[in-house]
Structures are given as structure tokens and as C-alpha cells.
mmCIF file of C-alpha atoms in Angstrom:
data_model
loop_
_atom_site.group_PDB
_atom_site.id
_atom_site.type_symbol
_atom_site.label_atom_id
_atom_site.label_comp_id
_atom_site.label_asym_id
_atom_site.label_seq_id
_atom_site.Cartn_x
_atom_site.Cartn_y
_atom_site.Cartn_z
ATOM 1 C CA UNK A 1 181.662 -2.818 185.906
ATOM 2 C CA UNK A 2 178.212 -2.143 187.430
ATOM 3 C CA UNK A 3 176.486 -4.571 189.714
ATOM 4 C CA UNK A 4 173.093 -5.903 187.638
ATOM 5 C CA UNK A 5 170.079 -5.045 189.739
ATOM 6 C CA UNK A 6 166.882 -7.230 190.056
ATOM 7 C CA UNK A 7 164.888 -5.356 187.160
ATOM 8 C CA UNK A 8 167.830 -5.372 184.759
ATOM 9 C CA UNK A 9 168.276 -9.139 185.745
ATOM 10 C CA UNK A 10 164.418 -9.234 184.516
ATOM 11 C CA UNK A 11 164.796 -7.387 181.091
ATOM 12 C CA UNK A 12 167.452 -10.382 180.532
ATOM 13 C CA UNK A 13 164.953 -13.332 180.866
ATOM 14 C CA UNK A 14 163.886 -15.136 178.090
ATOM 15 C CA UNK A 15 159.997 -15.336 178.907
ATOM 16 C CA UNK A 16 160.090 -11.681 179.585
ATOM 17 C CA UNK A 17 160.968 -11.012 175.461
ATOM 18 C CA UNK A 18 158.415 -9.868 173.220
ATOM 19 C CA UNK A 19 160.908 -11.247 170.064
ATOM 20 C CA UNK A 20 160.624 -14.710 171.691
ATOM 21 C CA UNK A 21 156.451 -14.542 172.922
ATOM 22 C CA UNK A 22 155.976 -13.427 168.853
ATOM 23 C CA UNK A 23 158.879 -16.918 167.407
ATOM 24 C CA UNK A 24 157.150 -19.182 169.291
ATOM 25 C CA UNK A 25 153.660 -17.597 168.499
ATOM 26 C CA UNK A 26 154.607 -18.033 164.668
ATOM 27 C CA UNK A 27 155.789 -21.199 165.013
ATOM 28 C CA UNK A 28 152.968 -22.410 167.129
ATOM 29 C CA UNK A 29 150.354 -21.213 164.408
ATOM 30 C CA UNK A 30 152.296 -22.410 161.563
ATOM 31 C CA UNK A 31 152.543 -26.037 163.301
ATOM 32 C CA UNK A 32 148.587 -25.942 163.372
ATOM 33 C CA UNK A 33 147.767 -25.324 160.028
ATOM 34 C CA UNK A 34 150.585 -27.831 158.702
ATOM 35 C CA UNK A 35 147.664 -30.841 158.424
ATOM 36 C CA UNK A 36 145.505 -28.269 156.738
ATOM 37 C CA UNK A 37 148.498 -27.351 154.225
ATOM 38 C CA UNK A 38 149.701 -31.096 154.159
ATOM 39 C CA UNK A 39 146.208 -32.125 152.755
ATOM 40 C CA UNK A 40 146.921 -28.977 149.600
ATOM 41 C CA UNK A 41 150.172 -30.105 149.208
ATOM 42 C CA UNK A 42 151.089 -26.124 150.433
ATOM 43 C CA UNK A 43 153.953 -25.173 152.814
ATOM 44 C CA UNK A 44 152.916 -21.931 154.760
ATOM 45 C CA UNK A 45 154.856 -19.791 152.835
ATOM 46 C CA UNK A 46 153.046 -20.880 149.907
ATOM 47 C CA UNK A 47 150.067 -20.594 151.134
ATOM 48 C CA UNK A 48 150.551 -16.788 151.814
ATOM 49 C CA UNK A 49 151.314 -16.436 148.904
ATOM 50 C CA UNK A 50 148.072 -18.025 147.560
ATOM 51 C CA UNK A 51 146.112 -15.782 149.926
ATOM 52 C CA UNK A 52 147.365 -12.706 147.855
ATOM 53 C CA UNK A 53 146.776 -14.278 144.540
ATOM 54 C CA UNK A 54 143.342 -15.102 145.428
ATOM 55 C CA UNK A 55 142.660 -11.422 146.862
ATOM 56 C CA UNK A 56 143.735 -10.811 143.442
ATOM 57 C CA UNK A 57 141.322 -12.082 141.585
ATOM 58 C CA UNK A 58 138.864 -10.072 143.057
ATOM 59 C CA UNK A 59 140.513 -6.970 143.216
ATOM 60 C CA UNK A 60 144.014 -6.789 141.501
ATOM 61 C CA UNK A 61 146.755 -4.416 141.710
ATOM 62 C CA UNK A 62 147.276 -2.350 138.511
ATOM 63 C CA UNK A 63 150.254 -4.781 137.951
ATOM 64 C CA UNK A 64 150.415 -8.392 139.908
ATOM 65 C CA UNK A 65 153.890 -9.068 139.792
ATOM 66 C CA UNK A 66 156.055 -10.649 141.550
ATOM 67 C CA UNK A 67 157.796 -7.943 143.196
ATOM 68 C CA UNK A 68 153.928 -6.722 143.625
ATOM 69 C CA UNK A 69 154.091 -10.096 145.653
ATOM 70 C CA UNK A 70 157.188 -9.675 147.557
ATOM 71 C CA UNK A 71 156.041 -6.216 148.974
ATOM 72 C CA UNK A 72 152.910 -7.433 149.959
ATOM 73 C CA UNK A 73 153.835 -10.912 152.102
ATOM 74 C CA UNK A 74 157.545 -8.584 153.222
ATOM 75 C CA UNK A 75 159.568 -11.604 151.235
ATOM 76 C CA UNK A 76 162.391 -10.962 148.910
ATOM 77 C CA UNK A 77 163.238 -12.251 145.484
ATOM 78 C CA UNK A 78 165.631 -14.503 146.474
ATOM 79 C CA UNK A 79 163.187 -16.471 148.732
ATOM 80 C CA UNK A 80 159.840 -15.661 146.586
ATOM 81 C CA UNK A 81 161.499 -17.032 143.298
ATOM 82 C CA UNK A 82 161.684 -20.761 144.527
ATOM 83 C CA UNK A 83 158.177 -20.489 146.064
ATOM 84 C CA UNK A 84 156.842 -19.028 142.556
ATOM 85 C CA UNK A 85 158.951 -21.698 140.697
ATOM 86 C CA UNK A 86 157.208 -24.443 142.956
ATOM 87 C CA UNK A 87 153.498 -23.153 142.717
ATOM 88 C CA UNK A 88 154.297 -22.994 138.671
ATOM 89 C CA UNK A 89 155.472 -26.669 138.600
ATOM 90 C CA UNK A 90 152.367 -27.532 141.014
ATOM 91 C CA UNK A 91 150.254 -26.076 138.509
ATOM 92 C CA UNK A 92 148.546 -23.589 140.269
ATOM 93 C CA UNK A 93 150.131 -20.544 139.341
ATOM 94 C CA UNK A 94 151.271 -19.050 135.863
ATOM 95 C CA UNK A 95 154.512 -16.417 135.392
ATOM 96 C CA UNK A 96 154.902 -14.211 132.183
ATOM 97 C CA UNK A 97 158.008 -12.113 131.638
ATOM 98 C CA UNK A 98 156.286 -8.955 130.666
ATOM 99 C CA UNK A 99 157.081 -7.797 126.934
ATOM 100 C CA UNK A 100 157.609 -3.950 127.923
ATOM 101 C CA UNK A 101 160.198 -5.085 130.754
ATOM 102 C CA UNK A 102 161.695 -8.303 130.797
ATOM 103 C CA UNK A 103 162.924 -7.926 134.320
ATOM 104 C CA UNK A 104 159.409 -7.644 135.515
ATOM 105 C CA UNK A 105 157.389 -10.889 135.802
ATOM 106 C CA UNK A 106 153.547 -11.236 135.721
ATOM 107 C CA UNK A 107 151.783 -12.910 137.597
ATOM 108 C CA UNK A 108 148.122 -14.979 137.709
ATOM 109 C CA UNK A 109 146.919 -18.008 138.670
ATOM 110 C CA UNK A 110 146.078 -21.099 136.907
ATOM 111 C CA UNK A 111 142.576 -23.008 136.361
ATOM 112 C CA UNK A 112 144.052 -25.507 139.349
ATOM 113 C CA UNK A 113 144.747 -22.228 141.594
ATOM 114 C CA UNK A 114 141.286 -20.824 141.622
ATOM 115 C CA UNK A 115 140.075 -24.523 142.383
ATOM 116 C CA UNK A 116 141.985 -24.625 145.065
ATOM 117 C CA UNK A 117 140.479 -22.409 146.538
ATOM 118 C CA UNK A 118 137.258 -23.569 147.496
ATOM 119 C CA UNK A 119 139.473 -26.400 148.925
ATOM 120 C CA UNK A 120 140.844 -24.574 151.778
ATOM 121 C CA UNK A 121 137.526 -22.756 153.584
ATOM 122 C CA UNK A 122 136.409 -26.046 154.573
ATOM 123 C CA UNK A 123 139.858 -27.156 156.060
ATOM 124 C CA UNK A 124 140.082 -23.896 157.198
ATOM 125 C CA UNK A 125 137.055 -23.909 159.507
ATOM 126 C CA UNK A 126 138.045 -27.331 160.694
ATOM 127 C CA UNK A 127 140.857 -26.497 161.728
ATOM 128 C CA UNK A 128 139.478 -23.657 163.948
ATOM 129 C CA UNK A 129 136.868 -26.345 165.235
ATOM 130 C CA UNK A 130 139.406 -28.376 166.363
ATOM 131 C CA UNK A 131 141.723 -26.201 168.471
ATOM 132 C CA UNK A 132 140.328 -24.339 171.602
ATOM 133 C CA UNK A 133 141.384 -20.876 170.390
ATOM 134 C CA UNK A 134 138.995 -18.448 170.917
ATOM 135 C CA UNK A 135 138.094 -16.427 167.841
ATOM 136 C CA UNK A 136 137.875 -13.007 170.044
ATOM 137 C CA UNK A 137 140.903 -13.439 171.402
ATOM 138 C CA UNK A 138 142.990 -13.937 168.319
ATOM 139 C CA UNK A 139 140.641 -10.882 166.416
ATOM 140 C CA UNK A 140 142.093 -8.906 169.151
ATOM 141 C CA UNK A 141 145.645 -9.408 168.244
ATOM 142 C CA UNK A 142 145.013 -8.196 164.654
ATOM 143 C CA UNK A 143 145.353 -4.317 165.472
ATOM 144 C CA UNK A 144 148.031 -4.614 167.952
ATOM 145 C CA UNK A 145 150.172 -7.246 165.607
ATOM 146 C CA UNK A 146 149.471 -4.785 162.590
ATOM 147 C CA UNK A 147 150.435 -1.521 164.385
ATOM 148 C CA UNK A 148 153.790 -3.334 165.842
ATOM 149 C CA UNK A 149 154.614 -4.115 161.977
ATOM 150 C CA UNK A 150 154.257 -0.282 161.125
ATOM 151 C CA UNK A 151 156.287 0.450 163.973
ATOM 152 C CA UNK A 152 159.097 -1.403 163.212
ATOM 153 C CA UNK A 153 159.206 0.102 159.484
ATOM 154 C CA UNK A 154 157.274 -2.611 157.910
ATOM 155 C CA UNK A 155 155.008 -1.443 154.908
#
């Protein structure tokens, strides 16, 4: 067996690992919006997935499904189905097996899930008034965080 040198010693250390910088970044973000989401009655996954329904309105895909869904926010049907159950029983978002193919299900959101909507800009902008982050900063990481997704194979 080798002897470790000082720079493999380094590659070993916990706040040298880009895997643990990004956990702790996604748990750090998702920890500040959780008032914002508390006050919609939204966990963070659900609120992704409210995101895409809202770009949606304004510009849908040629079919907004649920596996449309899943590709889009990188989740799979096993954990988009509860989500998509909850919103339903919430009453923001509406599912329609599809007559062609039942195994594909439709997708759009309710009267409640537009509203809600125009519920979450002004939390939104609170909650960036009330942390310190700087807006350039976090811009910044859009490209780099987008181009490390590619690279790693997601779509």
C-alpha cells in the first residue's frame, strides 16, 4: 500500500468537495424560502413544480403532462405522483387521463393555481429583501450551475 501524500490527503477533505459545497447550498436555499412556502401551504418540491405549470400557461408544451413534468424539474414518477396527488387535493392543480392514451396524464392548473400566483412575487421579493444575498452574485451562478447539469448528463 502507497503512503497518502499531502495533496491526496486534500482531495479527501470534506470542505474541499464540490458534491458537499452544492448539498449544503441546496439545503441552505431551500431552508430560506420555507417561511415563504409555509405561508402557500407549498413544500419546495411543490413549488417547482408550480413554477413549470405557471410557465405553462404562458407558453405550453404541445402536451403538459406529467411525464412532460418529470423531464422538466429531473423527478420521476414515483416521486412526482404524490406531489401531483397533493397539489390536486390542495386544489390548485387538475389531472386528466388522456382519452387517446390512458397511461398518459394531462395536466393544467386550477382557478386556485393561477391565483396563487400573484401570491408568491410579493413573498418572493421579501424574501430577497430580507437576506443579504447579493443578486449579482447568485445571477452569476446560473451559467456555471446550468452547464455543470449538462455535464453530468442532465437534460
Amino acid at each position: 500500500m502507497s503512503p497518502v501524500d499531502d495533496n491526496d490527503a486534500a482531495q479527501l477533505l470534506l470542505d474541499n468537495q464540490l458534491c458537499f459545497k452544492l448539498y449544503a447550498a441546496s439545503r441552505a436555499v431551500t431552508r430560506a424560502y420555507r417561511p415563504m412556502l409555509d405561508e402557500l401551504g407549498l413544500t419546495y418540491p411543490q413549488y417547482l413544480a408550480m413554477l413549470v405549470l405557471w410557465e405553462w400557461q404562458a407558453a405550453p408544451p404541445p402536451q403538459p403532462t406529467v411525464k412532460a413534468l418529470g423531464e422538466r424539474l429531473l423527478l420521476d414518477s414515483g416521486t412526482l405522483t404524490p406531489l401531483l396527488k397533493r397539489l390536486q387535493q390542495l386544489g390548485l392543480v387538475l389531472r386528466q387521463r388522456s382519452p387517446r392514451d390512458e397511461r398518459e396524464v394531462h395536466l393544467r392548473l386550477s382557478q386556485a393555481g393561477m391565483d396563487l400566483r400573484e401570491r408568491v412575487l410579493p413573498l418572493k421579493r421579501r424574501l430577497l429583501c430580507e437576506s443579504a444575498i447579493d443578486l449579482g452574485e447568485l445571477e452569476g451562478l446560473r451559467q456555471p450551475l446550468g452547464s455543470l447539469l449538462k455535464l453530468l448528463g442532465a437534460p
